[in-house]
Short mmCIF file of C-alpha atoms in Angstrom, two decimals:
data_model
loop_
_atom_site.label_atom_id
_atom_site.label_comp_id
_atom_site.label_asym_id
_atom_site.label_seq_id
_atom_site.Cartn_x
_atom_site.Cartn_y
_atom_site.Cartn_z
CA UNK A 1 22.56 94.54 -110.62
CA UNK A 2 25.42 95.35 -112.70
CA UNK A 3 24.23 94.29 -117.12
CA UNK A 4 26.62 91.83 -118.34
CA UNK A 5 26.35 91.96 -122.02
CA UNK A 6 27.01 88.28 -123.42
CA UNK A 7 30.45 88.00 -124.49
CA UNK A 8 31.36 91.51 -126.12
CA UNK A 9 31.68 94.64 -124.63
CA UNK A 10 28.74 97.01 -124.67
CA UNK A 11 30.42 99.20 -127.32
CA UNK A 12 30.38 96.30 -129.87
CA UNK A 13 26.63 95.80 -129.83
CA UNK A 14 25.44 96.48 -133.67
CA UNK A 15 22.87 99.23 -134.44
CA UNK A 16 20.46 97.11 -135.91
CA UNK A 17 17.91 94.83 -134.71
CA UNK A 18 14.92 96.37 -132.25
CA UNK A 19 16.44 96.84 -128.66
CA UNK A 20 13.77 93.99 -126.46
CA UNK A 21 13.20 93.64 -123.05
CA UNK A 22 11.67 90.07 -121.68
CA UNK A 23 11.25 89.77 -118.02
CA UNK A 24 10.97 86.34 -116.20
CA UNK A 25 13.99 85.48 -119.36
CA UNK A 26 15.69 82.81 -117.48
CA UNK A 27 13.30 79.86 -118.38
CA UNK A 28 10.43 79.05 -119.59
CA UNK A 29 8.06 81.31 -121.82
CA UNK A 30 10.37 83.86 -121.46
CA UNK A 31 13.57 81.96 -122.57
CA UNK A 32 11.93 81.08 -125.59
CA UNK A 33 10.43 84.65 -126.49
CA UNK A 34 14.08 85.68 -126.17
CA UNK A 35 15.71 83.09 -128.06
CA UNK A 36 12.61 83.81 -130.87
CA UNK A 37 13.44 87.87 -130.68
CA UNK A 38 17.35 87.02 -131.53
CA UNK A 39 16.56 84.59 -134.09
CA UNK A 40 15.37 87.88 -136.09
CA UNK A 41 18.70 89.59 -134.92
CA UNK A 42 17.27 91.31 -132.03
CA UNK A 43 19.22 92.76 -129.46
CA UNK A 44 17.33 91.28 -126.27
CA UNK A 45 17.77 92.41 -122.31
CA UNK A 46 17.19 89.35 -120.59
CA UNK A 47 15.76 90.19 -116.67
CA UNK A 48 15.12 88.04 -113.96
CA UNK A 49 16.86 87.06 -111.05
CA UNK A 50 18.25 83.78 -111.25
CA UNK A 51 21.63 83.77 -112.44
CA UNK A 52 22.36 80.83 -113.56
CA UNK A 53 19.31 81.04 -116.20
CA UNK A 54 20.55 84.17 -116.87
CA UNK A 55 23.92 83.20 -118.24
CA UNK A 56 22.48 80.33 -120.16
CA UNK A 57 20.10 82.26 -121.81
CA UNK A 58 22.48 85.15 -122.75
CA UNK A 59 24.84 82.07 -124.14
CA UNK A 60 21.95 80.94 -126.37
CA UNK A 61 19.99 84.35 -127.88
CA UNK A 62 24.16 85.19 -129.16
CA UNK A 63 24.30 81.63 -130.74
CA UNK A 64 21.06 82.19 -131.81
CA UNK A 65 21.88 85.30 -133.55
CA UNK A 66 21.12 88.30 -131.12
CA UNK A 67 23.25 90.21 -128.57
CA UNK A 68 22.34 89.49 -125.24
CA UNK A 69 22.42 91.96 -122.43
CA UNK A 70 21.56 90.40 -118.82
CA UNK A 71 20.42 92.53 -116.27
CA UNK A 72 19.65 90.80 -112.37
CA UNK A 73 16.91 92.44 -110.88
CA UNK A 74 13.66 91.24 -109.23
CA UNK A 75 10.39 92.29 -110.44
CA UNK A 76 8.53 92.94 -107.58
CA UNK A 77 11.10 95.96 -106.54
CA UNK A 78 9.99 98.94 -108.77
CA UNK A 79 13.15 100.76 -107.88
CA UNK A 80 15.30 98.08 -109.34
CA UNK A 81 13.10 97.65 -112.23
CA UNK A 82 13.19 101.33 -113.25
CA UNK A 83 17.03 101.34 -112.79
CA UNK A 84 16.75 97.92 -115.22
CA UNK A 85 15.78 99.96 -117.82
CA UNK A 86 17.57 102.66 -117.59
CA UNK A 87 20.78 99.86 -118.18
CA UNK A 88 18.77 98.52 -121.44
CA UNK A 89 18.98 102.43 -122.63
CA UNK A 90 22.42 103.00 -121.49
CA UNK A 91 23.56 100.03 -123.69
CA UNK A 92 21.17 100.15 -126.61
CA UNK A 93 19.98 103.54 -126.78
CA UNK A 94 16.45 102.86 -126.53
CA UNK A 95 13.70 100.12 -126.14
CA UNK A 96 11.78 99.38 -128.64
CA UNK A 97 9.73 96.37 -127.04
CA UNK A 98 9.02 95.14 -123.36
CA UNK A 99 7.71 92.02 -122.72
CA UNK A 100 6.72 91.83 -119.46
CA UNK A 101 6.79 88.03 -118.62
CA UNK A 102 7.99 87.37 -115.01
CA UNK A 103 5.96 85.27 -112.36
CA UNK A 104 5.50 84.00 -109.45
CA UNK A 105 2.60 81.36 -108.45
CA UNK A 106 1.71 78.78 -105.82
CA UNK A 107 -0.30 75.86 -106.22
CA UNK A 108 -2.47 75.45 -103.08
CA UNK A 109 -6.14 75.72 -101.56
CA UNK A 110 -6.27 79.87 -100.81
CA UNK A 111 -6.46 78.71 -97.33
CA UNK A 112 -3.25 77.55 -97.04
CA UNK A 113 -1.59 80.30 -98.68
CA UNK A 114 -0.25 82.58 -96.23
CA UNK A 115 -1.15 86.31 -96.35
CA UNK A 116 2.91 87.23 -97.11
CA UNK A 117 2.85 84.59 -99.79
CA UNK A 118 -0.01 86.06 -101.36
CA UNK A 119 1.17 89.37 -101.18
CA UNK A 120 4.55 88.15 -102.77
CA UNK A 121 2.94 86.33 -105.96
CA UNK A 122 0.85 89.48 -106.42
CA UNK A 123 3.95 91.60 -106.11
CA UNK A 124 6.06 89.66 -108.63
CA UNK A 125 3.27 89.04 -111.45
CA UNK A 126 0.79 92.17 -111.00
CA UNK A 127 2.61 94.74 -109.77
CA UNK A 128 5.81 93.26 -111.24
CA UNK A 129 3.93 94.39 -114.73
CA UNK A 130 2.90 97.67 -113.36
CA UNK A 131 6.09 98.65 -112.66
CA UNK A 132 7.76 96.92 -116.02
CA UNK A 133 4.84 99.21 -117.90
CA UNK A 134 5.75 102.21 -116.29
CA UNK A 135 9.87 102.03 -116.79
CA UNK A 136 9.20 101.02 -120.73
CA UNK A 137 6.26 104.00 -120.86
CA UNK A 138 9.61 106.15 -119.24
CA UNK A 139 11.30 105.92 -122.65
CA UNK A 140 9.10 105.11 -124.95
CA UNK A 141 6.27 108.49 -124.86
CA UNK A 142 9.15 110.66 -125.14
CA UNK A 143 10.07 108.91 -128.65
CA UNK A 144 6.45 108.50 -129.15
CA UNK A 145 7.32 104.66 -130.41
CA UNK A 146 7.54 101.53 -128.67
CA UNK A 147 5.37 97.89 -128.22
CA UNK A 148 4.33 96.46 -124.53
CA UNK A 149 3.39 93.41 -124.58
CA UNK A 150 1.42 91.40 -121.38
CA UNK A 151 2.14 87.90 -121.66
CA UNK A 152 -1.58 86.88 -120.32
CA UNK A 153 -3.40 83.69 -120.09
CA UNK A 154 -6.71 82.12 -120.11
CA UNK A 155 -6.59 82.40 -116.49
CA UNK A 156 -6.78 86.11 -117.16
CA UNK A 157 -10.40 85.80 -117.73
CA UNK A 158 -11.15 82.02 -116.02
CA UNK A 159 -10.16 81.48 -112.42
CA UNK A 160 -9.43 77.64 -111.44
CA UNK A 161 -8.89 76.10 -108.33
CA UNK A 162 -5.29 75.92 -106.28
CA UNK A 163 -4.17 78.85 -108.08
CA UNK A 164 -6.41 81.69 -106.55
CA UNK A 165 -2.81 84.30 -105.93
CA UNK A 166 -1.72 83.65 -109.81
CA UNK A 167 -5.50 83.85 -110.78
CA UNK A 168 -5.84 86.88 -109.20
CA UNK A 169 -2.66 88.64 -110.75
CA UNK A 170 -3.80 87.84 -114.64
CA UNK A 171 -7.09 89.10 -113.73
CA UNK A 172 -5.45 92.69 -112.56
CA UNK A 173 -2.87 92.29 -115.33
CA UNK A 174 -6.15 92.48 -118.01
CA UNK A 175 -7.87 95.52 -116.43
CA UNK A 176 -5.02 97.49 -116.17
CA UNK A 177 -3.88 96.95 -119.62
CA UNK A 178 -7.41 97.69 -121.21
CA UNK A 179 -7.74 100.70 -119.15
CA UNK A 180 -3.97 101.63 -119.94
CA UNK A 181 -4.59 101.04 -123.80
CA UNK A 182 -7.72 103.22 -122.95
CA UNK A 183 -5.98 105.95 -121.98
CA UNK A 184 -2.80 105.88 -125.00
CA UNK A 185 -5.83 105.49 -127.65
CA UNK A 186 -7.25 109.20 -125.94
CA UNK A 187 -4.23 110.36 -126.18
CA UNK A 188 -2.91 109.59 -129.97
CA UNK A 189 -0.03 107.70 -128.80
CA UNK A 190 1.81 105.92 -131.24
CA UNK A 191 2.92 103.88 -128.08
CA UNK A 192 0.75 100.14 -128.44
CA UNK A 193 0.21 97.79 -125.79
CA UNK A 194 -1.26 94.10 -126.62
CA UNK A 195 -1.58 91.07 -124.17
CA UNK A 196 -1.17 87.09 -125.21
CA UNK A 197 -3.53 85.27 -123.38
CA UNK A 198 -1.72 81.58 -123.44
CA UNK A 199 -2.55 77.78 -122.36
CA UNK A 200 -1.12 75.74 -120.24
CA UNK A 201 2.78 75.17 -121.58
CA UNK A 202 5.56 72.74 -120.87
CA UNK A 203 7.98 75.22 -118.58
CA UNK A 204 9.90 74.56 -115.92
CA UNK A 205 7.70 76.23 -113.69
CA UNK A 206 6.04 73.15 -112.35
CA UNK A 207 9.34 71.90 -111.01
CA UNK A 208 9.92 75.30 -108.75
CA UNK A 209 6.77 76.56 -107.96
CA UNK A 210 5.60 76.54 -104.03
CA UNK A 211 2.82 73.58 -103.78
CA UNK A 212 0.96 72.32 -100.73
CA UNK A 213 -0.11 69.71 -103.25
CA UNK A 214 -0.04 65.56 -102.62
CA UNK A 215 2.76 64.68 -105.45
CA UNK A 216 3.64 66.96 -108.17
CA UNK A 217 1.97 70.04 -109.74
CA UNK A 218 1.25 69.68 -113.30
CA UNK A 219 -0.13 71.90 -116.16
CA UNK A 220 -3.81 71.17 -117.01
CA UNK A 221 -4.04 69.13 -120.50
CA UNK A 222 -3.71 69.75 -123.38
CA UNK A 223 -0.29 71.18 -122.94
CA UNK A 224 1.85 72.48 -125.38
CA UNK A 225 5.39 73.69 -126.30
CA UNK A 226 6.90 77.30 -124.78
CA UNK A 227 8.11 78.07 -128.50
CA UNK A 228 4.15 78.01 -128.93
CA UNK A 229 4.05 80.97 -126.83
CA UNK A 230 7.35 82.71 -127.99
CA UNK A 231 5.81 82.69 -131.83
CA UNK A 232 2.30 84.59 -130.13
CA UNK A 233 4.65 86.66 -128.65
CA UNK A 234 6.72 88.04 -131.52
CA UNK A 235 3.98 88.73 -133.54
CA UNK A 236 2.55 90.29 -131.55
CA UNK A 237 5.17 92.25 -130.99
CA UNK A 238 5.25 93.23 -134.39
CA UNK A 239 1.32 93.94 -135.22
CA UNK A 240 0.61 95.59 -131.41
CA UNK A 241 -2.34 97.46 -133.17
CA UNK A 242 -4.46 94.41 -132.58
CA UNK A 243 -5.62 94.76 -128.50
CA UNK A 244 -5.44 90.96 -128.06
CA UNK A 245 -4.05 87.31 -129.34
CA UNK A 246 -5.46 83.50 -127.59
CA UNK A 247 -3.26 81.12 -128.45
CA UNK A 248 -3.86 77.97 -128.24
CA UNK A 249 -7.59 75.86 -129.07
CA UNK A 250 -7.70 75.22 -124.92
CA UNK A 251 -7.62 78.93 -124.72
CA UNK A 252 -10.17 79.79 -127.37
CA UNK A 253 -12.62 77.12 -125.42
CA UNK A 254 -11.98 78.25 -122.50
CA UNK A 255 -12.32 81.94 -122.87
CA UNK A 256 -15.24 81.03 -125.18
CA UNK A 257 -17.16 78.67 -122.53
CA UNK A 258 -16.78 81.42 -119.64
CA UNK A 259 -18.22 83.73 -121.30
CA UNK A 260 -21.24 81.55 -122.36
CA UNK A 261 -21.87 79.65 -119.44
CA UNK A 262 -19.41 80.36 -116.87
CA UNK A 263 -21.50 78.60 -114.20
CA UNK A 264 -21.25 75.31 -115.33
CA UNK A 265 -17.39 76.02 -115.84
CA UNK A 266 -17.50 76.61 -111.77
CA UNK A 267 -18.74 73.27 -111.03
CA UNK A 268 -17.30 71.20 -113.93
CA UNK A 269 -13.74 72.88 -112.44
CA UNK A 270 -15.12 72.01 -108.93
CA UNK A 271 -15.48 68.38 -109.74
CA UNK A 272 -11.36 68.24 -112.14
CA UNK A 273 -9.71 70.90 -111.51
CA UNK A 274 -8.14 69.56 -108.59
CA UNK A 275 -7.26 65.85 -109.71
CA UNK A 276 -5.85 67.36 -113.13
CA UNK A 277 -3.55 69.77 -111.65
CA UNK A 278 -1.52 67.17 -109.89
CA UNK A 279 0.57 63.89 -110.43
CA UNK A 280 2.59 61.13 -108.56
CA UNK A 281 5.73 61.85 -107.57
CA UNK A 282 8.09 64.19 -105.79
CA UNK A 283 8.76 67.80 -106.27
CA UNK A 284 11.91 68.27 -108.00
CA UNK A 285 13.57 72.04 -107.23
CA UNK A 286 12.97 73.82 -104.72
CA UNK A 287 10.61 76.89 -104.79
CA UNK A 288 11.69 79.85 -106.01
CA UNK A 289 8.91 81.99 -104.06
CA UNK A 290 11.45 84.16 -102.28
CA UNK A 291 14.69 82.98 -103.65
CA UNK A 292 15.36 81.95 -107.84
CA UNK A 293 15.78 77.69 -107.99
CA UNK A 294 18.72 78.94 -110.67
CA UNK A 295 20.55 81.12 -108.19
CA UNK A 296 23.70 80.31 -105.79
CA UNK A 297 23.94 76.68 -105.78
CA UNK A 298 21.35 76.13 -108.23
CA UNK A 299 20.79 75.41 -111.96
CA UNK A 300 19.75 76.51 -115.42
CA UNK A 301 16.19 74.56 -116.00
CA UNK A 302 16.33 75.89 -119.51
CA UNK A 303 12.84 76.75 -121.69
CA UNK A 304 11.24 73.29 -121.04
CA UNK A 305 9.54 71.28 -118.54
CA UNK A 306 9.16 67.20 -117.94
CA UNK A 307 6.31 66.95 -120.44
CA UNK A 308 7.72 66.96 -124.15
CA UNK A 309 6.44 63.86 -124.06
CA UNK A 310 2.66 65.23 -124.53
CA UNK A 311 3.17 68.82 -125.14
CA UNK A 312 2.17 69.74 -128.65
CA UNK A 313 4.56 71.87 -130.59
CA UNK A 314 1.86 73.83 -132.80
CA UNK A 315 -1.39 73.44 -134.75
CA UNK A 316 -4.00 75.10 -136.54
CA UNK A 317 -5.25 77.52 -134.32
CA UNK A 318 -1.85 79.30 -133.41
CA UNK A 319 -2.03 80.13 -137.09
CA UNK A 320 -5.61 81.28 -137.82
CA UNK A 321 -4.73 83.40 -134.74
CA UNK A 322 -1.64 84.98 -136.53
CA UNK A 323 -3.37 85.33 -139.88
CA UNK A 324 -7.07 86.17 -138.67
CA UNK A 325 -7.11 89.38 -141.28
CA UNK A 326 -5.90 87.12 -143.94
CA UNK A 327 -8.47 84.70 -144.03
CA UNK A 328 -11.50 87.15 -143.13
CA UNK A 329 -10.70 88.85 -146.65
#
């Protein structure tokens, strides 16, 4: 688990720019927060475990503008993720955001998920957040200063069908971070933790996730762009004081609708949620439940899925949801 640090030596990194951390940076929503973070000259710790993401995406935040500093290490070992950070500090002195990101899902009835496979996704995206909270809390309440941010989703309040061990996870993910935000606010901590709830993107993730499905798994319409997501995040990174940010008009409907009439949500899901979460065809990589699809042998799948060809790259929601104090004055 040795950090390589892009291209330069650690002793060239510049002293400017906030030092970020973004689990799960390989692909995906997390490739595009950390691409986003070194577009404003950010130095950005990339941590995940596939390597082959890993090098791609330290290769793109320095062309981008940042300094990239990859660290291998897989979330669901708390160990390894404490020793993570203690790398990030090593090389940049301190963190001044975490973005705890990384996943792990599987796209089957709950009764064909095994009890190990269950235990794994929970490992990797609950406890995987736990224990990325607690190494960035480490550093952070001694300097009294620092930004956590839980990328969420609308899942985190609405459970659907086929994904009852990601479900689950988001779920956890919100009640620890309202009863950790609790407990700072008690405290006067000038430490902030926010959470992004998000739609459904266009990531990779479909192409590598375990499914027991007939033909593909698919993100539930209407989909949009990663860099969606990677705006939410950054912002939020930089106004933490708010405790939460939906992105996305899905989201807003969603989160809206479940707490209105959540019922009706059960069976209209009953009757869809099944049919919409799958597609024709083949899946691609293999499943990176226990091993990453970009490791040995593998591949860098980049930020972006197979559906830019639907996938909407913004809209007016994403900004109301930036700008909500503006336009309430």
């Amino acid at each position: 688990m040795t950090p390589v640090v892009g291209l330069r030596e650690r002793a060239a990194l510049p002293k400017h720019g906030r030092a970020v951390v973004v689990t799960g940076a390989s692909g995906g929503v997390g490739r595009a927060a950390a691409l986003a973070f070194a577009a404003r000259g950010d130095r950005v710790a990339l941590l995940a475990r596939g390597r082959e993401g890993l090098a791609a995406a330290a290769d793109e935040v320095q062309r981008a503008g940042g300094e990239a500093l990859v660290v291998t290490v897989d979330m669901a070992d708390a160990k390894a993720v404490d020793d993570a950070a203690q790398q990030v500090v090593d090389a940049f002195g301190h963190i001044d955001v975490w973005v705890n990101n990384a996943f792990a899902g599987i796209f089957a009835p709950f009764t064909e998920i095994t009890p190990d496979e269950f235990r794994r996704v929970t490992e990797v995206t609950y406890l995987g957040y736990v224990s990325g909270t607690r190494a960035a809390l480490r550093h952070m309440l001694p300097r009294d200063r620092g930004t956590i941010v839980q990328v969420g989703s609308a899942l985190a309040y609405r459970g659907v069908p086929l994904q009852s061990a990601y479900c689950g996870a988001k779920h956890a993910i919100q009640g620890f971070n309202e009863s950790l935000r609790c407990e700072l606010l008690r405290d006067g901590s000038r430490v902030r933790t926010t959470m992004v709830q998000l739609p459904a993107l266009n990531t990779p993730q479909f192409d590598w996730v375990l499914s027991r499905l007939p033909g593909r798994a698919r993100p539930v319409a209407p989909v949009y762009q990663p860099e969606v997501a990677a705006r939410a995040i950054v912002h939020a990174a930089g106004h933490a004081r708010r405790r939460e940010y939906w992105v996305g008009g899905s989201t807003v409907a969603t989160l809206v609708a479940n707490a209105v009439v959540p019922g009706f949500l059960d069976r209209y899901l009953a009757r869809t949620g099944f049919e919409a979460q799958r597609e024709e065809g083949e899946q691609v990589g293999p499943a990176n439940l226990w091993t990453p699809a970009d490791g040995l042998r593998g591949r860098d799948f980049g930020a972006h899925g197979r559906f830019d060809g639907e996938a909407c790259a913004g809209g007016p929601q994403e900004w109301l949801s930036r700008n909500r104090e503006r336009v309430g004055r």
